[in-house]
Short mmCIF file of C-alpha atoms in Angstrom, two decimals:
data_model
loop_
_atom_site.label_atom_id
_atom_site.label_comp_id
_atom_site.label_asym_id
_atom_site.label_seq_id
_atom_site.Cartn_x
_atom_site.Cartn_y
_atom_site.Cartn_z
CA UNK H 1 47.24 -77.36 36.06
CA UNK H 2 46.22 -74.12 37.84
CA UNK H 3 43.36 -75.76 39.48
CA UNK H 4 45.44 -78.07 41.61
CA UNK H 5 46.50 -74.93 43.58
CA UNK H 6 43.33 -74.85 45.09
CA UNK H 7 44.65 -76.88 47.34
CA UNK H 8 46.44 -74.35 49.25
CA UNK H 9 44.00 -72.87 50.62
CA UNK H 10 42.19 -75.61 51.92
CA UNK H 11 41.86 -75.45 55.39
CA UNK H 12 43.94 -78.21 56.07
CA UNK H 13 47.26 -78.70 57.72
CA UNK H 14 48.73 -80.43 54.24
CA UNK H 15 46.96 -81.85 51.29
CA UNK H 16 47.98 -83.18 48.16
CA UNK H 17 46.66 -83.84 45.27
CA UNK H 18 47.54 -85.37 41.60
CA UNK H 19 45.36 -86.47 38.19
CA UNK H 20 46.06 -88.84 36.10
CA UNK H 21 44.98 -89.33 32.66
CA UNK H 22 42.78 -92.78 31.56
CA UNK H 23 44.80 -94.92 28.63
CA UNK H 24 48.77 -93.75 29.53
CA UNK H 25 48.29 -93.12 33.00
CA UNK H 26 49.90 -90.23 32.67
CA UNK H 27 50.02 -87.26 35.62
CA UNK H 28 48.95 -84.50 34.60
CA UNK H 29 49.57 -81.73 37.20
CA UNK H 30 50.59 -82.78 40.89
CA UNK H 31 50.66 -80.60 43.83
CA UNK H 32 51.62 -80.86 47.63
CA UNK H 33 54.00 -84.14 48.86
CA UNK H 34 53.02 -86.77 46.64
CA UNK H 35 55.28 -89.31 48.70
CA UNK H 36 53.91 -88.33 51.91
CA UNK H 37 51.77 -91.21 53.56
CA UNK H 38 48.07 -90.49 54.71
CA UNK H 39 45.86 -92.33 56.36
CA UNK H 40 42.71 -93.55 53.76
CA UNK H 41 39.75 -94.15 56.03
CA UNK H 42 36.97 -95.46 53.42
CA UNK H 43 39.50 -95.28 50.25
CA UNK H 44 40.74 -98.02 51.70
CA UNK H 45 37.75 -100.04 50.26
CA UNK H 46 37.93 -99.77 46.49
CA UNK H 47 42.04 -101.22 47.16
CA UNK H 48 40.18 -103.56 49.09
CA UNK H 49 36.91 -104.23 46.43
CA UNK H 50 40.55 -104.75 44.10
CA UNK H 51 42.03 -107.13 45.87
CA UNK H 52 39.13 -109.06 46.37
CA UNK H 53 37.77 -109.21 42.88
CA UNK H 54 41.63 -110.70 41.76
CA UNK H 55 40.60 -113.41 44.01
CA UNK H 56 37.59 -113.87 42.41
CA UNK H 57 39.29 -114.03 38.92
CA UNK H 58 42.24 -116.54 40.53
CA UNK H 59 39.13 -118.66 41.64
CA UNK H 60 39.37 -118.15 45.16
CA UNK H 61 35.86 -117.83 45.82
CA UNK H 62 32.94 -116.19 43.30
CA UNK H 63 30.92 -113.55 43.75
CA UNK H 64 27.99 -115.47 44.34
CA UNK H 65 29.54 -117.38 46.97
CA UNK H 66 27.84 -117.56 50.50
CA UNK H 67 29.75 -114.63 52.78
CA UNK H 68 28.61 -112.65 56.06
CA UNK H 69 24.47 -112.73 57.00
CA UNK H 70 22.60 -115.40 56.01
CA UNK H 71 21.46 -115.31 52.16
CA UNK H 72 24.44 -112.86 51.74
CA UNK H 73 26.88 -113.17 49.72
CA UNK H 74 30.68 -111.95 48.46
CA UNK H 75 28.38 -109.29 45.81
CA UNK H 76 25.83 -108.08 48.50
CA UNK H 77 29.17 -106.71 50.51
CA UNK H 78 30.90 -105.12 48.16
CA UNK H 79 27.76 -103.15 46.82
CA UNK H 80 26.72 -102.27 50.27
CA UNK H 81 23.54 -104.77 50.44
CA UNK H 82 24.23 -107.35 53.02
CA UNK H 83 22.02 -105.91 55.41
CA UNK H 84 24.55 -105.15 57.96
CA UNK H 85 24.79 -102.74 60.04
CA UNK H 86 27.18 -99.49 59.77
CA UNK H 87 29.82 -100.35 62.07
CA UNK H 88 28.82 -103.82 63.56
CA UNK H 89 28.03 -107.46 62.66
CA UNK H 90 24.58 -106.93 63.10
CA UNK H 91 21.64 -107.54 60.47
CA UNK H 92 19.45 -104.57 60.09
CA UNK H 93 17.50 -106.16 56.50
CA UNK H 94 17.37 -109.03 54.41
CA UNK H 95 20.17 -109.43 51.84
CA UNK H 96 19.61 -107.01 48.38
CA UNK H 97 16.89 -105.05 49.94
CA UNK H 98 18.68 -101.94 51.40
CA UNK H 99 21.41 -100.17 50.54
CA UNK H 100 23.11 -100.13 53.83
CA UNK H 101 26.97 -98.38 54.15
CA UNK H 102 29.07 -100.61 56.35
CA UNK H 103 32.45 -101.14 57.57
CA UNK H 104 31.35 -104.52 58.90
CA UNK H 105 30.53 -105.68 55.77
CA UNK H 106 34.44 -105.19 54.41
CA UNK H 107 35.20 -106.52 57.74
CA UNK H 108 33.49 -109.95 56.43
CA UNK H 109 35.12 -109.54 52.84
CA UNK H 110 38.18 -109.57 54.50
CA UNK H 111 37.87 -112.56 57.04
CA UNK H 112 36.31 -114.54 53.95
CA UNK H 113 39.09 -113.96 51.89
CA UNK H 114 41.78 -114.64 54.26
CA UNK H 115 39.95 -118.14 55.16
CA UNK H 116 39.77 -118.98 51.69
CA UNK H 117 43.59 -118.31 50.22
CA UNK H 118 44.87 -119.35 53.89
CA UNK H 119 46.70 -115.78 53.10
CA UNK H 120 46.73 -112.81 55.14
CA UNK H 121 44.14 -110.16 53.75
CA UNK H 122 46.93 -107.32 54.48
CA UNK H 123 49.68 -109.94 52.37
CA UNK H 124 47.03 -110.46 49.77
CA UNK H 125 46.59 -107.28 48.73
CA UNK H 126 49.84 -106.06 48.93
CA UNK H 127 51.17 -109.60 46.42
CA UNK H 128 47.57 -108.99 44.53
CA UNK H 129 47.20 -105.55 43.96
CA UNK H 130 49.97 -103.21 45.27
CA UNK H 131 53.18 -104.60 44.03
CA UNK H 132 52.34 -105.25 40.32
CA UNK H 133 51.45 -101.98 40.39
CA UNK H 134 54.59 -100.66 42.50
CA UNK H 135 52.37 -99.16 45.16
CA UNK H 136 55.27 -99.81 47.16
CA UNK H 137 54.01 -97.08 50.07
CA UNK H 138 50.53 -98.45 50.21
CA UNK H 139 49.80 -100.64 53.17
CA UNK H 140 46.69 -101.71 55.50
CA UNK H 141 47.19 -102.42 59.00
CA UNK H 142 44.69 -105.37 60.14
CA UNK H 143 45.70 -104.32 63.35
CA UNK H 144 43.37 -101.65 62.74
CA UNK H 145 39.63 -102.67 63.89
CA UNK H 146 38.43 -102.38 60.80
CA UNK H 147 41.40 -103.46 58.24
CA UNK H 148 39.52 -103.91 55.18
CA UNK H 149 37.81 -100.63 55.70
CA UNK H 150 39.49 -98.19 57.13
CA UNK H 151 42.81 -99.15 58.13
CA UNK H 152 44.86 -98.34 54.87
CA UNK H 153 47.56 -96.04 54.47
CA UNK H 154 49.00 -94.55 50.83
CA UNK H 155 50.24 -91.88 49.42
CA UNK H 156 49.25 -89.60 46.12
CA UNK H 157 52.09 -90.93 44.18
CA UNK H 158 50.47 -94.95 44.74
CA UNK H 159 47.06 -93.91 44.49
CA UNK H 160 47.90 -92.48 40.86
CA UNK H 161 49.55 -95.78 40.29
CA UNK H 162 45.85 -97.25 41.05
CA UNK H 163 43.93 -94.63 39.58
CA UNK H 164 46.22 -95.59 36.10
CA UNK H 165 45.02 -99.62 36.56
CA UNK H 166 41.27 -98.32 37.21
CA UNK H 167 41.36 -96.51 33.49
CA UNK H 168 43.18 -99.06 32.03
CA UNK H 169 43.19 -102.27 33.75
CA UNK H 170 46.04 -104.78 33.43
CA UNK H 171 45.58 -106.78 36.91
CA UNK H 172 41.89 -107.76 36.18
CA UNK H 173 39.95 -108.33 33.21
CA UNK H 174 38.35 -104.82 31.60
CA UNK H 175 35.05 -106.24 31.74
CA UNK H 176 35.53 -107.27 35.36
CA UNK H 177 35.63 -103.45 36.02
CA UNK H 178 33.52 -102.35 34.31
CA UNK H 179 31.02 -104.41 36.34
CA UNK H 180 32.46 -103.30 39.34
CA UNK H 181 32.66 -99.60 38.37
CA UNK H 182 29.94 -98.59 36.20
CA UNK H 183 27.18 -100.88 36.35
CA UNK H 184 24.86 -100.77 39.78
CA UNK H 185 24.81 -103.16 41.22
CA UNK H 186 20.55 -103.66 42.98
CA UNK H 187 19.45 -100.98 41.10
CA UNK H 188 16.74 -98.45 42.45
CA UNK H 189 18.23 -98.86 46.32
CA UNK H 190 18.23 -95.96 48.59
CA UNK H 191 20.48 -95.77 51.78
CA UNK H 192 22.63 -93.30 53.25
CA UNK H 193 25.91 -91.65 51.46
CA UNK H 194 27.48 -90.98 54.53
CA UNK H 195 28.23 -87.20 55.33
CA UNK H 196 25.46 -86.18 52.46
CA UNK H 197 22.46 -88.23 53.56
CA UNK H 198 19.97 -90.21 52.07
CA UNK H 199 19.88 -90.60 48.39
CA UNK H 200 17.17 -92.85 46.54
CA UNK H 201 18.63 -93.61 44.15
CA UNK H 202 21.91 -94.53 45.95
CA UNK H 203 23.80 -95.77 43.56
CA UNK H 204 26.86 -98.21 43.78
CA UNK H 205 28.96 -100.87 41.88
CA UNK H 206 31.07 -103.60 43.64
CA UNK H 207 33.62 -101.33 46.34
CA UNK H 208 32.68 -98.60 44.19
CA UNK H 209 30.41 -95.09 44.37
CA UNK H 210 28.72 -94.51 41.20
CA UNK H 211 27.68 -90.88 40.96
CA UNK H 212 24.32 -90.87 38.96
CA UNK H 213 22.21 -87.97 39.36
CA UNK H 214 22.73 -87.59 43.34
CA UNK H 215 22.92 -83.85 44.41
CA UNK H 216 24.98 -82.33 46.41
CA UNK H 217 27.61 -84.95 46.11
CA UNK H 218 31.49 -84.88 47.12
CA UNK H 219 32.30 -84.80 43.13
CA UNK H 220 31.70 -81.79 40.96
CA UNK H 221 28.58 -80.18 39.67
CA UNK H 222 30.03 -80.96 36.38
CA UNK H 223 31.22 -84.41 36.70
CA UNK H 224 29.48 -87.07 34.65
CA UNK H 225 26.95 -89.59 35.87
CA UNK H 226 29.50 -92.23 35.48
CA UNK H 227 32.03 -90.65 37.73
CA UNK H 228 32.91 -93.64 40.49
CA UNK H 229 35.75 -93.61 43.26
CA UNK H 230 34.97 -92.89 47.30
CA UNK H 231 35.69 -90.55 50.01
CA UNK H 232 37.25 -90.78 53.09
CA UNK H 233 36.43 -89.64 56.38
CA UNK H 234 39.88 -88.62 56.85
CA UNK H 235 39.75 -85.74 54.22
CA UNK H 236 41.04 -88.02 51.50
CA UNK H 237 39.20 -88.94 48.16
CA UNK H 238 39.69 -90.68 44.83
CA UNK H 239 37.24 -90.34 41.72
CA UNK H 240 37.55 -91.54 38.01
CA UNK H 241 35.20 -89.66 35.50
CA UNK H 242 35.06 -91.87 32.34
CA UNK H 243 33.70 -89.54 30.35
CA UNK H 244 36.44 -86.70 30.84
CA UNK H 245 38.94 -89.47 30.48
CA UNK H 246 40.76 -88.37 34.09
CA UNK H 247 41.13 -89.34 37.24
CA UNK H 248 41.18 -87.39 40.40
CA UNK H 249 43.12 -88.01 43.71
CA UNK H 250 43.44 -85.49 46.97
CA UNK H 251 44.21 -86.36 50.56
CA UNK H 252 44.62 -84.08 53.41
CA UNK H 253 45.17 -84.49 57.51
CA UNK H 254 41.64 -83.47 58.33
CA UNK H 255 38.91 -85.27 58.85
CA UNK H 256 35.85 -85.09 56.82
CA UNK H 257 33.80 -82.23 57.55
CA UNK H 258 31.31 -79.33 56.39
CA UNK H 259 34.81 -77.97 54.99
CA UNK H 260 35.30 -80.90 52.69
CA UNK H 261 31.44 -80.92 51.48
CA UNK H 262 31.97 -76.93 50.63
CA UNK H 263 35.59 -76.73 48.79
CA UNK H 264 35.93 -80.85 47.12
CA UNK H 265 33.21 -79.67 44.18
CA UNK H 266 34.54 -76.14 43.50
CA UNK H 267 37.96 -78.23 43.23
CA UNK H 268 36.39 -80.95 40.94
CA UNK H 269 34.46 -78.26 38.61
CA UNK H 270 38.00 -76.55 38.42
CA UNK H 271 39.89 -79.30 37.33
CA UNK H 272 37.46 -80.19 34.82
CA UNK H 273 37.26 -77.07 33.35
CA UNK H 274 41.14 -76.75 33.49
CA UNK H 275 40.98 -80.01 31.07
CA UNK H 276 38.37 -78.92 28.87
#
């Protein structure tokens, strides 16, 4: 795929970059060190919205269950809706009523999960999610101060391996992620998609970004409405566009910037059209 050479002139130390198609999983074009680790920042959280939705089908807990501020519950923090705050455990709104980015809120879906398995979050993801799926590089430090959010590390080569189980899903249910993924979850919610500002709608599933009609976005002018994934404020990102039947992942070693805004949708549009 010529598009994936786009990547080389990022400006970036090193990036890399893969896409897998939905159904096989097959890779379709690769480019820069696929085995190379990077850290995830905020792609960190659909592996976490993963591992935590296998505990909801192994009857850990239920979505509905009571977790973080009061009235909150497991499905307010994965959709961004628990009312806390960005990057601590404090309640800015009532539960459902804002969309309302926050680390703290994975923080909680972490804690909650560990308390009710009696497992490690870290070792529950890894036995959940990462080594059915022979994400073998994939880890997240809860050393980290914010494990469930922030503190994962992977490579391109794992993150295909996910990308694979997100088109064709063989560790949860399909219609489990298809609620997750591409039904939004408190429709009509504005908030913040951080690095692009507010958005009204601001659309999002369980651990999961749903595109819509939001403009400019980190995704291409050309991806569909029903593209889903996240970004990283590392440089890293990770998006599945049902509707062109591919996924997309890229990380790099710089953080988030004006950069990332200005050369991620050219990318996207590119690789699109390459597949068209």
């Amino acid at each position: 795929m010529q598009s994936l050479r786009m990547i080389e002139d990022w400006p970036v130390p090193t990036a890399a970059a893969a896409v897998v198609r939905g159904g096989d999983g097959v890779v379709l074009g690769a480019a820069g060190p696929q085995d190379q680790l990077f850290p995830l920042a905020s792609v960190t959280k659909p592996l976490t919205a993963y591992a935590v939705l296998v505990a909801v089908e192994e009857g850990v807990f239920e979505l509905d269950d009571p977790a973080g501020p009061e009235g909150s519950t497991i499905r307010h923090l994965l959709a961004h809706t628990s009312g806390l705050a960005f990057d601590e455990h404090r309640v800015m709104a009532p539960p459902g009523e804002r969309r309302l980015y926050s680390n703290a809120g994975f923080d909680v879906l972490a804690d909650t999960l560990t308390k009710a398995s009696g497992i490690n979050f870290a070792q529950y993801a890894d036995e959940a999610v990462f080594a059915p799926l022979g994400m073998t590089s994939t880890l997240i430090n809860t050393a980290h101060r914010t494990p469930a959010g922030a503190g994962g590390l992977s490579t391109v080569a794992d993150l295909a391996r996910f990308a694979a189980e997100l088109q064709a899903p063989r560790l949860l249910d399909p219609s489990t992620v298809h609620a997750a993924t591409r039904e939004v979850a408190w429709p009509g919610l504005g908030g913040v998609l951080p690095g692009f500002g507010h958005r009204r709608p601001n659309d999002w599933g369980l651990g999961f970004e749903i595109r819509s009609e939001k403009s400019p976005h980190w995704t291409g002018t050309h991806s569909s409405p029903a593209t889903f994934g996240h970004f990283g404020q590392s440089g890293t990102f990770l998006w599945v566009d049902p509707a062109a039947g591919v996924a997309c992942i890229a990380l790099t070693d710089r953080d988030f910037g004006p950069w990332a805004a200005e050369v991620w949708p050219a990318f996207t549009d590119a690789v699109l059209a390459d597949l068209a």
